[in-house]
Amino acid sequence: MITKNMEKALNGQINKEFYSAYLYLAMSAYCNKNAMPGCEHWFRTQHDEEVIHMTKMFDYLMQHGGEVHLLQIDEPPVDFGSILQAFEASLEHEQFITKSINELLDVAVAEKDHATQVFLQWFITEQVEEEANVKEIVDRLKLVGDNGAALMMIDDKLSLRAAATVAADEG
Ligand code: OFO
């Protein structure tokens, strides 16, 4: 049976994963508006991945005997300034999520909740990948600057991102 502290922390993280999904959906719409279909697809796929993260935590909380409390989701921005700034905001957000997952593990350790410590290992590893993926895109966008042809090449590459599936996310 999960402790009340752990339950509260997991419910908080479910809300943050929902917000991540919301944020990436907003970024996807921003890219659509700015004629960057590859970036739009990349953020839309990232949204789908966040829904998988949220569902994973939601299912775990119920399975562990906790009570799900769905909190209000904050409104994400509409305008991100530029495509580079959108990806920079994404990187900053992922760093925030990494910190949050680490704090969640601290709670699990303090509560002597071994099952949740094991469960969270997947998210710890996933965050390394999340940050690395976005950082690579930010670095490339900085490199090409305002070069339209190079930006289109990056956009084309991002359009190739594979669909998010639970199986792919496990791997
Ligand atoms: Fe759920 O990893 Fe991104 O936010």
PDB file of C-alpha atoms and ligand atoms in Angstrom:
ATOM      1  CA  MET A   1       0.000   0.000   0.000  1.00  0.00           C
ATOM      2  CA  ILE A   2       1.340   3.405  -0.995  1.00  0.00           C
ATOM      3  CA  THR A   3       1.898   6.150   1.599  1.00  0.00           C
ATOM      4  CA  LYS A   4      -0.029   9.427   1.434  1.00  0.00           C
ATOM      5  CA  ASN A   5       3.184  11.386   0.752  1.00  0.00           C
ATOM      6  CA  MET A   6       4.093   9.130  -2.154  1.00  0.00           C
ATOM      7  CA  GLU A   7       0.546   9.262  -3.506  1.00  0.00           C
ATOM      8  CA  LYS A   8       0.579  13.083  -3.422  1.00  0.00           C
ATOM      9  CA  ALA A   9       3.963  13.234  -5.167  1.00  0.00           C
ATOM     10  CA  LEU A  10       2.888  10.824  -7.916  1.00  0.00           C
ATOM     11  CA  ASN A  11      -0.345  12.746  -8.474  1.00  0.00           C
ATOM     12  CA  GLY A  12       1.767  15.896  -8.832  1.00  0.00           C
ATOM     13  CA  GLN A  13       3.955  14.210 -11.422  1.00  0.00           C
ATOM     14  CA  ILE A  14       0.924  12.935 -13.365  1.00  0.00           C
ATOM     15  CA  ASN A  15      -0.137  16.574 -13.615  1.00  0.00           C
ATOM     16  CA  LYS A  16       3.326  17.611 -14.840  1.00  0.00           C
ATOM     17  CA  GLU A  17       3.272  14.904 -17.527  1.00  0.00           C
ATOM     18  CA  PHE A  18      -0.168  16.144 -18.620  1.00  0.00           C
ATOM     19  CA  TYR A  19       1.259  19.661 -18.802  1.00  0.00           C
ATOM     20  CA  SER A  20       4.216  18.367 -20.837  1.00  0.00           C
ATOM     21  CA  ALA A  21       1.750  16.855 -23.326  1.00  0.00           C
ATOM     22  CA  TYR A  22      -0.184  20.150 -23.426  1.00  0.00           C
ATOM     23  CA  LEU A  23       3.002  22.175 -23.899  1.00  0.00           C
ATOM     24  CA  TYR A  24       4.208  20.025 -26.789  1.00  0.00           C
ATOM     25  CA  LEU A  25       0.801  20.171 -28.437  1.00  0.00           C
ATOM     26  CA  ALA A  26       1.005  23.983 -28.241  1.00  0.00           C
ATOM     27  CA  MET A  27       4.521  23.911 -29.708  1.00  0.00           C
ATOM     28  CA  SER A  28       3.270  21.665 -32.492  1.00  0.00           C
ATOM     29  CA  ALA A  29       0.525  24.177 -33.334  1.00  0.00           C
ATOM     30  CA  TYR A  30       3.115  26.993 -33.283  1.00  0.00           C
ATOM     31  CA  CYS A  31       5.268  25.120 -35.819  1.00  0.00           C
ATOM     32  CA  ASN A  32       2.224  24.482 -37.999  1.00  0.00           C
ATOM     33  CA  LYS A  33       1.523  28.219 -38.008  1.00  0.00           C
ATOM     34  CA  ASN A  34       5.130  28.901 -38.978  1.00  0.00           C
ATOM     35  CA  ALA A  35       5.239  26.435 -41.900  1.00  0.00           C
ATOM     36  CA  MET A  36       7.623  23.948 -40.257  1.00  0.00           C
ATOM     37  CA  PRO A  37       5.782  20.618 -40.747  1.00  0.00           C
ATOM     38  CA  GLY A  38       8.729  18.474 -39.621  1.00  0.00           C
ATOM     39  CA  CYS A  39       9.009  20.351 -36.326  1.00  0.00           C
ATOM     40  CA  GLU A  40       5.220  20.180 -35.992  1.00  0.00           C
ATOM     41  CA  HIS A  41       5.384  16.396 -36.384  1.00  0.00           C
ATOM     42  CA  TRP A  42       8.293  16.120 -33.905  1.00  0.00           C
ATOM     43  CA  PHE A  43       6.407  18.044 -31.192  1.00  0.00           C
ATOM     44  CA  ARG A  44       3.186  16.177 -31.908  1.00  0.00           C
ATOM     45  CA  THR A  45       5.040  12.881 -31.444  1.00  0.00           C
ATOM     46  CA  GLN A  46       6.566  14.261 -28.248  1.00  0.00           C
ATOM     47  CA  HIS A  47       3.040  15.037 -27.052  1.00  0.00           C
ATOM     48  CA  ASP A  48       2.069  11.405 -27.712  1.00  0.00           C
ATOM     49  CA  GLU A  49       5.087  10.244 -25.710  1.00  0.00           C
ATOM     50  CA  GLU A  50       4.097  12.422 -22.775  1.00  0.00           C
ATOM     51  CA  VAL A  51       0.630  10.887 -22.789  1.00  0.00           C
ATOM     52  CA  ILE A  52       2.333   7.476 -22.517  1.00  0.00           C
ATOM     53  CA  HIS A  53       4.420   8.752 -19.562  1.00  0.00           C
ATOM     54  CA  MET A  54       1.327  10.104 -17.848  1.00  0.00           C
ATOM     55  CA  THR A  55      -0.609   6.861 -18.415  1.00  0.00           C
ATOM     56  CA  LYS A  56       2.282   4.768 -17.119  1.00  0.00           C
ATOM     57  CA  MET A  57       2.265   6.739 -13.855  1.00  0.00           C
ATOM     58  CA  PHE A  58      -1.545   6.809 -13.646  1.00  0.00           C
ATOM     59  CA  ASP A  59      -1.725   2.997 -14.025  1.00  0.00           C
ATOM     60  CA  TYR A  60       1.084   2.444 -11.535  1.00  0.00           C
ATOM     61  CA  LEU A  61      -0.561   4.627  -8.890  1.00  0.00           C
ATOM     62  CA  MET A  62      -3.828   2.681  -9.137  1.00  0.00           C
ATOM     63  CA  GLN A  63      -2.022  -0.676  -9.192  1.00  0.00           C
ATOM     64  CA  HIS A  64      -0.080   0.316  -6.067  1.00  0.00           C
ATOM     65  CA  GLY A  65      -3.324   1.015  -4.197  1.00  0.00           C
ATOM     66  CA  GLY A  66      -3.158   4.816  -4.479  1.00  0.00           C
ATOM     67  CA  GLU A  67      -5.929   7.265  -5.196  1.00  0.00           C
ATOM     68  CA  VAL A  68      -5.678   9.205  -8.452  1.00  0.00           C
ATOM     69  CA  HIS A  69      -6.332  12.918  -8.072  1.00  0.00           C
ATOM     70  CA  LEU A  70      -6.346  14.698 -11.424  1.00  0.00           C
ATOM     71  CA  LEU A  71      -5.249  18.282 -10.855  1.00  0.00           C
ATOM     72  CA  GLN A  72      -5.922  21.311 -13.048  1.00  0.00           C
ATOM     73  CA  ILE A  73      -3.586  21.629 -16.042  1.00  0.00           C
ATOM     74  CA  ASP A  74      -1.921  25.012 -16.608  1.00  0.00           C
ATOM     75  CA  GLU A  75      -2.346  26.799 -19.938  1.00  0.00           C
ATOM     76  CA  PRO A  76       0.769  26.631 -22.149  1.00  0.00           C
ATOM     77  CA  PRO A  77       1.972  29.636 -24.208  1.00  0.00           C
ATOM     78  CA  VAL A  78       0.691  30.198 -27.759  1.00  0.00           C
ATOM     79  CA  ASP A  79       3.711  32.069 -29.165  1.00  0.00           C
ATOM     80  CA  PHE A  80       7.215  30.702 -28.581  1.00  0.00           C
ATOM     81  CA  GLY A  81       9.116  33.516 -30.337  1.00  0.00           C
ATOM     82  CA  SER A  82      10.950  31.353 -32.873  1.00  0.00           C
ATOM     83  CA  ILE A  83      11.498  27.697 -33.730  1.00  0.00           C
ATOM     84  CA  LEU A  84      14.839  27.782 -31.895  1.00  0.00           C
ATOM     85  CA  GLN A  85      13.216  29.350 -28.851  1.00  0.00           C
ATOM     86  CA  ALA A  86      10.511  26.669 -28.891  1.00  0.00           C
ATOM     87  CA  PHE A  87      13.150  23.935 -28.725  1.00  0.00           C
ATOM     88  CA  GLU A  88      15.090  25.876 -26.073  1.00  0.00           C
ATOM     89  CA  ALA A  89      11.888  26.094 -24.019  1.00  0.00           C
ATOM     90  CA  SER A  90      11.465  22.354 -24.527  1.00  0.00           C
ATOM     91  CA  LEU A  91      14.983  21.680 -23.225  1.00  0.00           C
ATOM     92  CA  GLU A  92      14.388  23.894 -20.214  1.00  0.00           C
ATOM     93  CA  HIS A  93      11.132  22.068 -19.540  1.00  0.00           C
ATOM     94  CA  GLU A  94      12.786  18.658 -19.740  1.00  0.00           C
ATOM     95  CA  GLN A  95      15.462  19.806 -17.266  1.00  0.00           C
ATOM     96  CA  PHE A  96      12.641  20.836 -14.936  1.00  0.00           C
ATOM     97  CA  ILE A  97      10.980  17.411 -15.375  1.00  0.00           C
ATOM     98  CA  THR A  98      14.277  15.630 -14.668  1.00  0.00           C
ATOM     99  CA  LYS A  99      14.578  17.580 -11.411  1.00  0.00           C
ATOM    100  CA  SER A 100      11.002  16.691 -10.561  1.00  0.00           C
ATOM    101  CA  ILE A 101      11.555  12.955 -11.216  1.00  0.00           C
ATOM    102  CA  ASN A 102      14.691  13.065  -9.049  1.00  0.00           C
ATOM    103  CA  GLU A 103      12.683  14.660  -6.243  1.00  0.00           C
ATOM    104  CA  LEU A 104      10.055  11.946  -6.670  1.00  0.00           C
ATOM    105  CA  LEU A 105      12.757   9.324  -6.148  1.00  0.00           C
ATOM    106  CA  ASP A 106      13.885  11.203  -3.016  1.00  0.00           C
ATOM    107  CA  VAL A 107      10.334  10.862  -1.658  1.00  0.00           C
ATOM    108  CA  ALA A 108      10.278   7.131  -2.511  1.00  0.00           C
ATOM    109  CA  VAL A 109      13.578   6.657  -0.645  1.00  0.00           C
ATOM    110  CA  ALA A 110      12.368   8.660   2.367  1.00  0.00           C
ATOM    111  CA  GLU A 111       9.134   6.647   2.445  1.00  0.00           C
ATOM    112  CA  LYS A 112      11.086   3.357   2.098  1.00  0.00           C
ATOM    113  CA  ASP A 113       8.881   2.606  -0.922  1.00  0.00           C
ATOM    114  CA  HIS A 114      11.087   0.130  -2.790  1.00  0.00           C
ATOM    115  CA  ALA A 115       8.518  -0.683  -5.481  1.00  0.00           C
ATOM    116  CA  THR A 116       8.229   2.974  -6.468  1.00  0.00           C
ATOM    117  CA  GLN A 117      12.017   3.348  -6.446  1.00  0.00           C
ATOM    118  CA  VAL A 118      12.233   0.526  -9.006  1.00  0.00           C
ATOM    119  CA  PHE A 119       9.313   1.958 -11.010  1.00  0.00           C
ATOM    120  CA  LEU A 120      10.996   5.374 -11.205  1.00  0.00           C
ATOM    121  CA  GLN A 121      14.245   3.993 -12.620  1.00  0.00           C
ATOM    122  CA  TRP A 122      12.605   3.864 -16.058  1.00  0.00           C
ATOM    123  CA  PHE A 123      11.787   7.577 -15.853  1.00  0.00           C
ATOM    124  CA  ILE A 124      15.308   8.460 -14.656  1.00  0.00           C
ATOM    125  CA  THR A 125      16.788   6.801 -17.759  1.00  0.00           C
ATOM    126  CA  GLU A 126      14.084   8.236 -20.022  1.00  0.00           C
ATOM    127  CA  GLN A 127      14.914  11.789 -18.909  1.00  0.00           C
ATOM    128  CA  VAL A 128      18.546  11.386 -19.992  1.00  0.00           C
ATOM    129  CA  GLU A 129      17.245  10.506 -23.467  1.00  0.00           C
ATOM    130  CA  GLU A 130      14.639  13.296 -23.461  1.00  0.00           C
ATOM    131  CA  GLU A 131      17.219  15.967 -22.656  1.00  0.00           C
ATOM    132  CA  ALA A 132      19.790  14.611 -25.122  1.00  0.00           C
ATOM    133  CA  ASN A 133      17.282  14.487 -27.997  1.00  0.00           C
ATOM    134  CA  VAL A 134      16.186  18.091 -27.568  1.00  0.00           C
ATOM    135  CA  LYS A 135      19.704  19.383 -26.927  1.00  0.00           C
ATOM    136  CA  GLU A 136      20.878  17.903 -30.225  1.00  0.00           C
ATOM    137  CA  ILE A 137      18.128  19.789 -32.069  1.00  0.00           C
ATOM    138  CA  VAL A 138      18.869  23.050 -30.212  1.00  0.00           C
ATOM    139  CA  ASP A 139      22.580  22.752 -31.082  1.00  0.00           C
ATOM    140  CA  ARG A 140      21.815  22.188 -34.771  1.00  0.00           C
ATOM    141  CA  LEU A 141      19.358  25.055 -34.935  1.00  0.00           C
ATOM    142  CA  LYS A 142      21.947  27.365 -33.345  1.00  0.00           C
ATOM    143  CA  LEU A 143      24.514  26.203 -35.878  1.00  0.00           C
ATOM    144  CA  VAL A 144      22.381  27.006 -38.930  1.00  0.00           C
ATOM    145  CA  GLY A 145      21.000  30.323 -37.614  1.00  0.00           C
ATOM    146  CA  ASP A 146      18.870  32.062 -40.242  1.00  0.00           C
ATOM    147  CA  ASN A 147      19.984  29.885 -43.173  1.00  0.00           C
ATOM    148  CA  GLY A 148      16.614  28.968 -44.725  1.00  0.00           C
ATOM    149  CA  ALA A 149      17.859  26.013 -46.771  1.00  0.00           C
ATOM    150  CA  ALA A 150      19.581  24.473 -43.729  1.00  0.00           C
ATOM    151  CA  LEU A 151      16.483  25.065 -41.586  1.00  0.00           C
ATOM    152  CA  MET A 152      14.392  23.217 -44.155  1.00  0.00           C
ATOM    153  CA  MET A 153      16.836  20.306 -44.059  1.00  0.00           C
ATOM    154  CA  ILE A 154      16.507  20.096 -40.273  1.00  0.00           C
ATOM    155  CA  ASP A 155      12.732  20.319 -40.624  1.00  0.00           C
ATOM    156  CA  ASP A 156      12.768  17.442 -43.149  1.00  0.00           C
ATOM    157  CA  LYS A 157      14.863  15.318 -40.792  1.00  0.00           C
ATOM    158  CA  LEU A 158      12.507  15.956 -37.870  1.00  0.00           C
ATOM    159  CA  SER A 159       9.573  14.841 -40.020  1.00  0.00           C
ATOM    160  CA  LEU A 160      11.078  11.323 -39.955  1.00  0.00           C
ATOM    161  CA  ARG A 161      10.599  10.830 -36.211  1.00  0.00           C
ATOM    162  CA  ALA A 162       8.892   7.483 -35.603  1.00  0.00           C
ATOM    163  CA  ALA A 163       5.470   7.397 -33.976  1.00  0.00           C
ATOM    164  CA  ALA A 164       5.393   7.092 -30.199  1.00  0.00           C
ATOM    165  CA  THR A 165       4.119   3.702 -29.080  1.00  0.00           C
ATOM    166  CA  VAL A 166       4.118   2.076 -25.663  1.00  0.00           C
ATOM    167  CA  ALA A 167       6.386  -0.690 -27.058  1.00  0.00           C
ATOM    168  CA  ALA A 168       8.870   1.815 -28.545  1.00  0.00           C
ATOM    169  CA  ASP A 169       8.842   3.790 -25.325  1.00  0.00           C
ATOM    170  CA  GLU A 170       9.742   0.646 -23.360  1.00  0.00           C
ATOM    171  CA  GLY A 171      12.830   0.081 -25.474  1.00  0.00           C
TER     172      GLY A 171
HETATM  173 FE1  OFO B   1       7.655  12.953 -19.602  1.00  0.00          FE
HETATM  174  O1  OFO B   1       9.297  13.419 -20.221  1.00  0.00           O
HETATM  175 FE2  OFO B   1       9.183  14.962 -21.214  1.00  0.00          FE
HETATM  176  O2  OFO B   1       8.350  16.044 -20.071  1.00  0.00           O
END
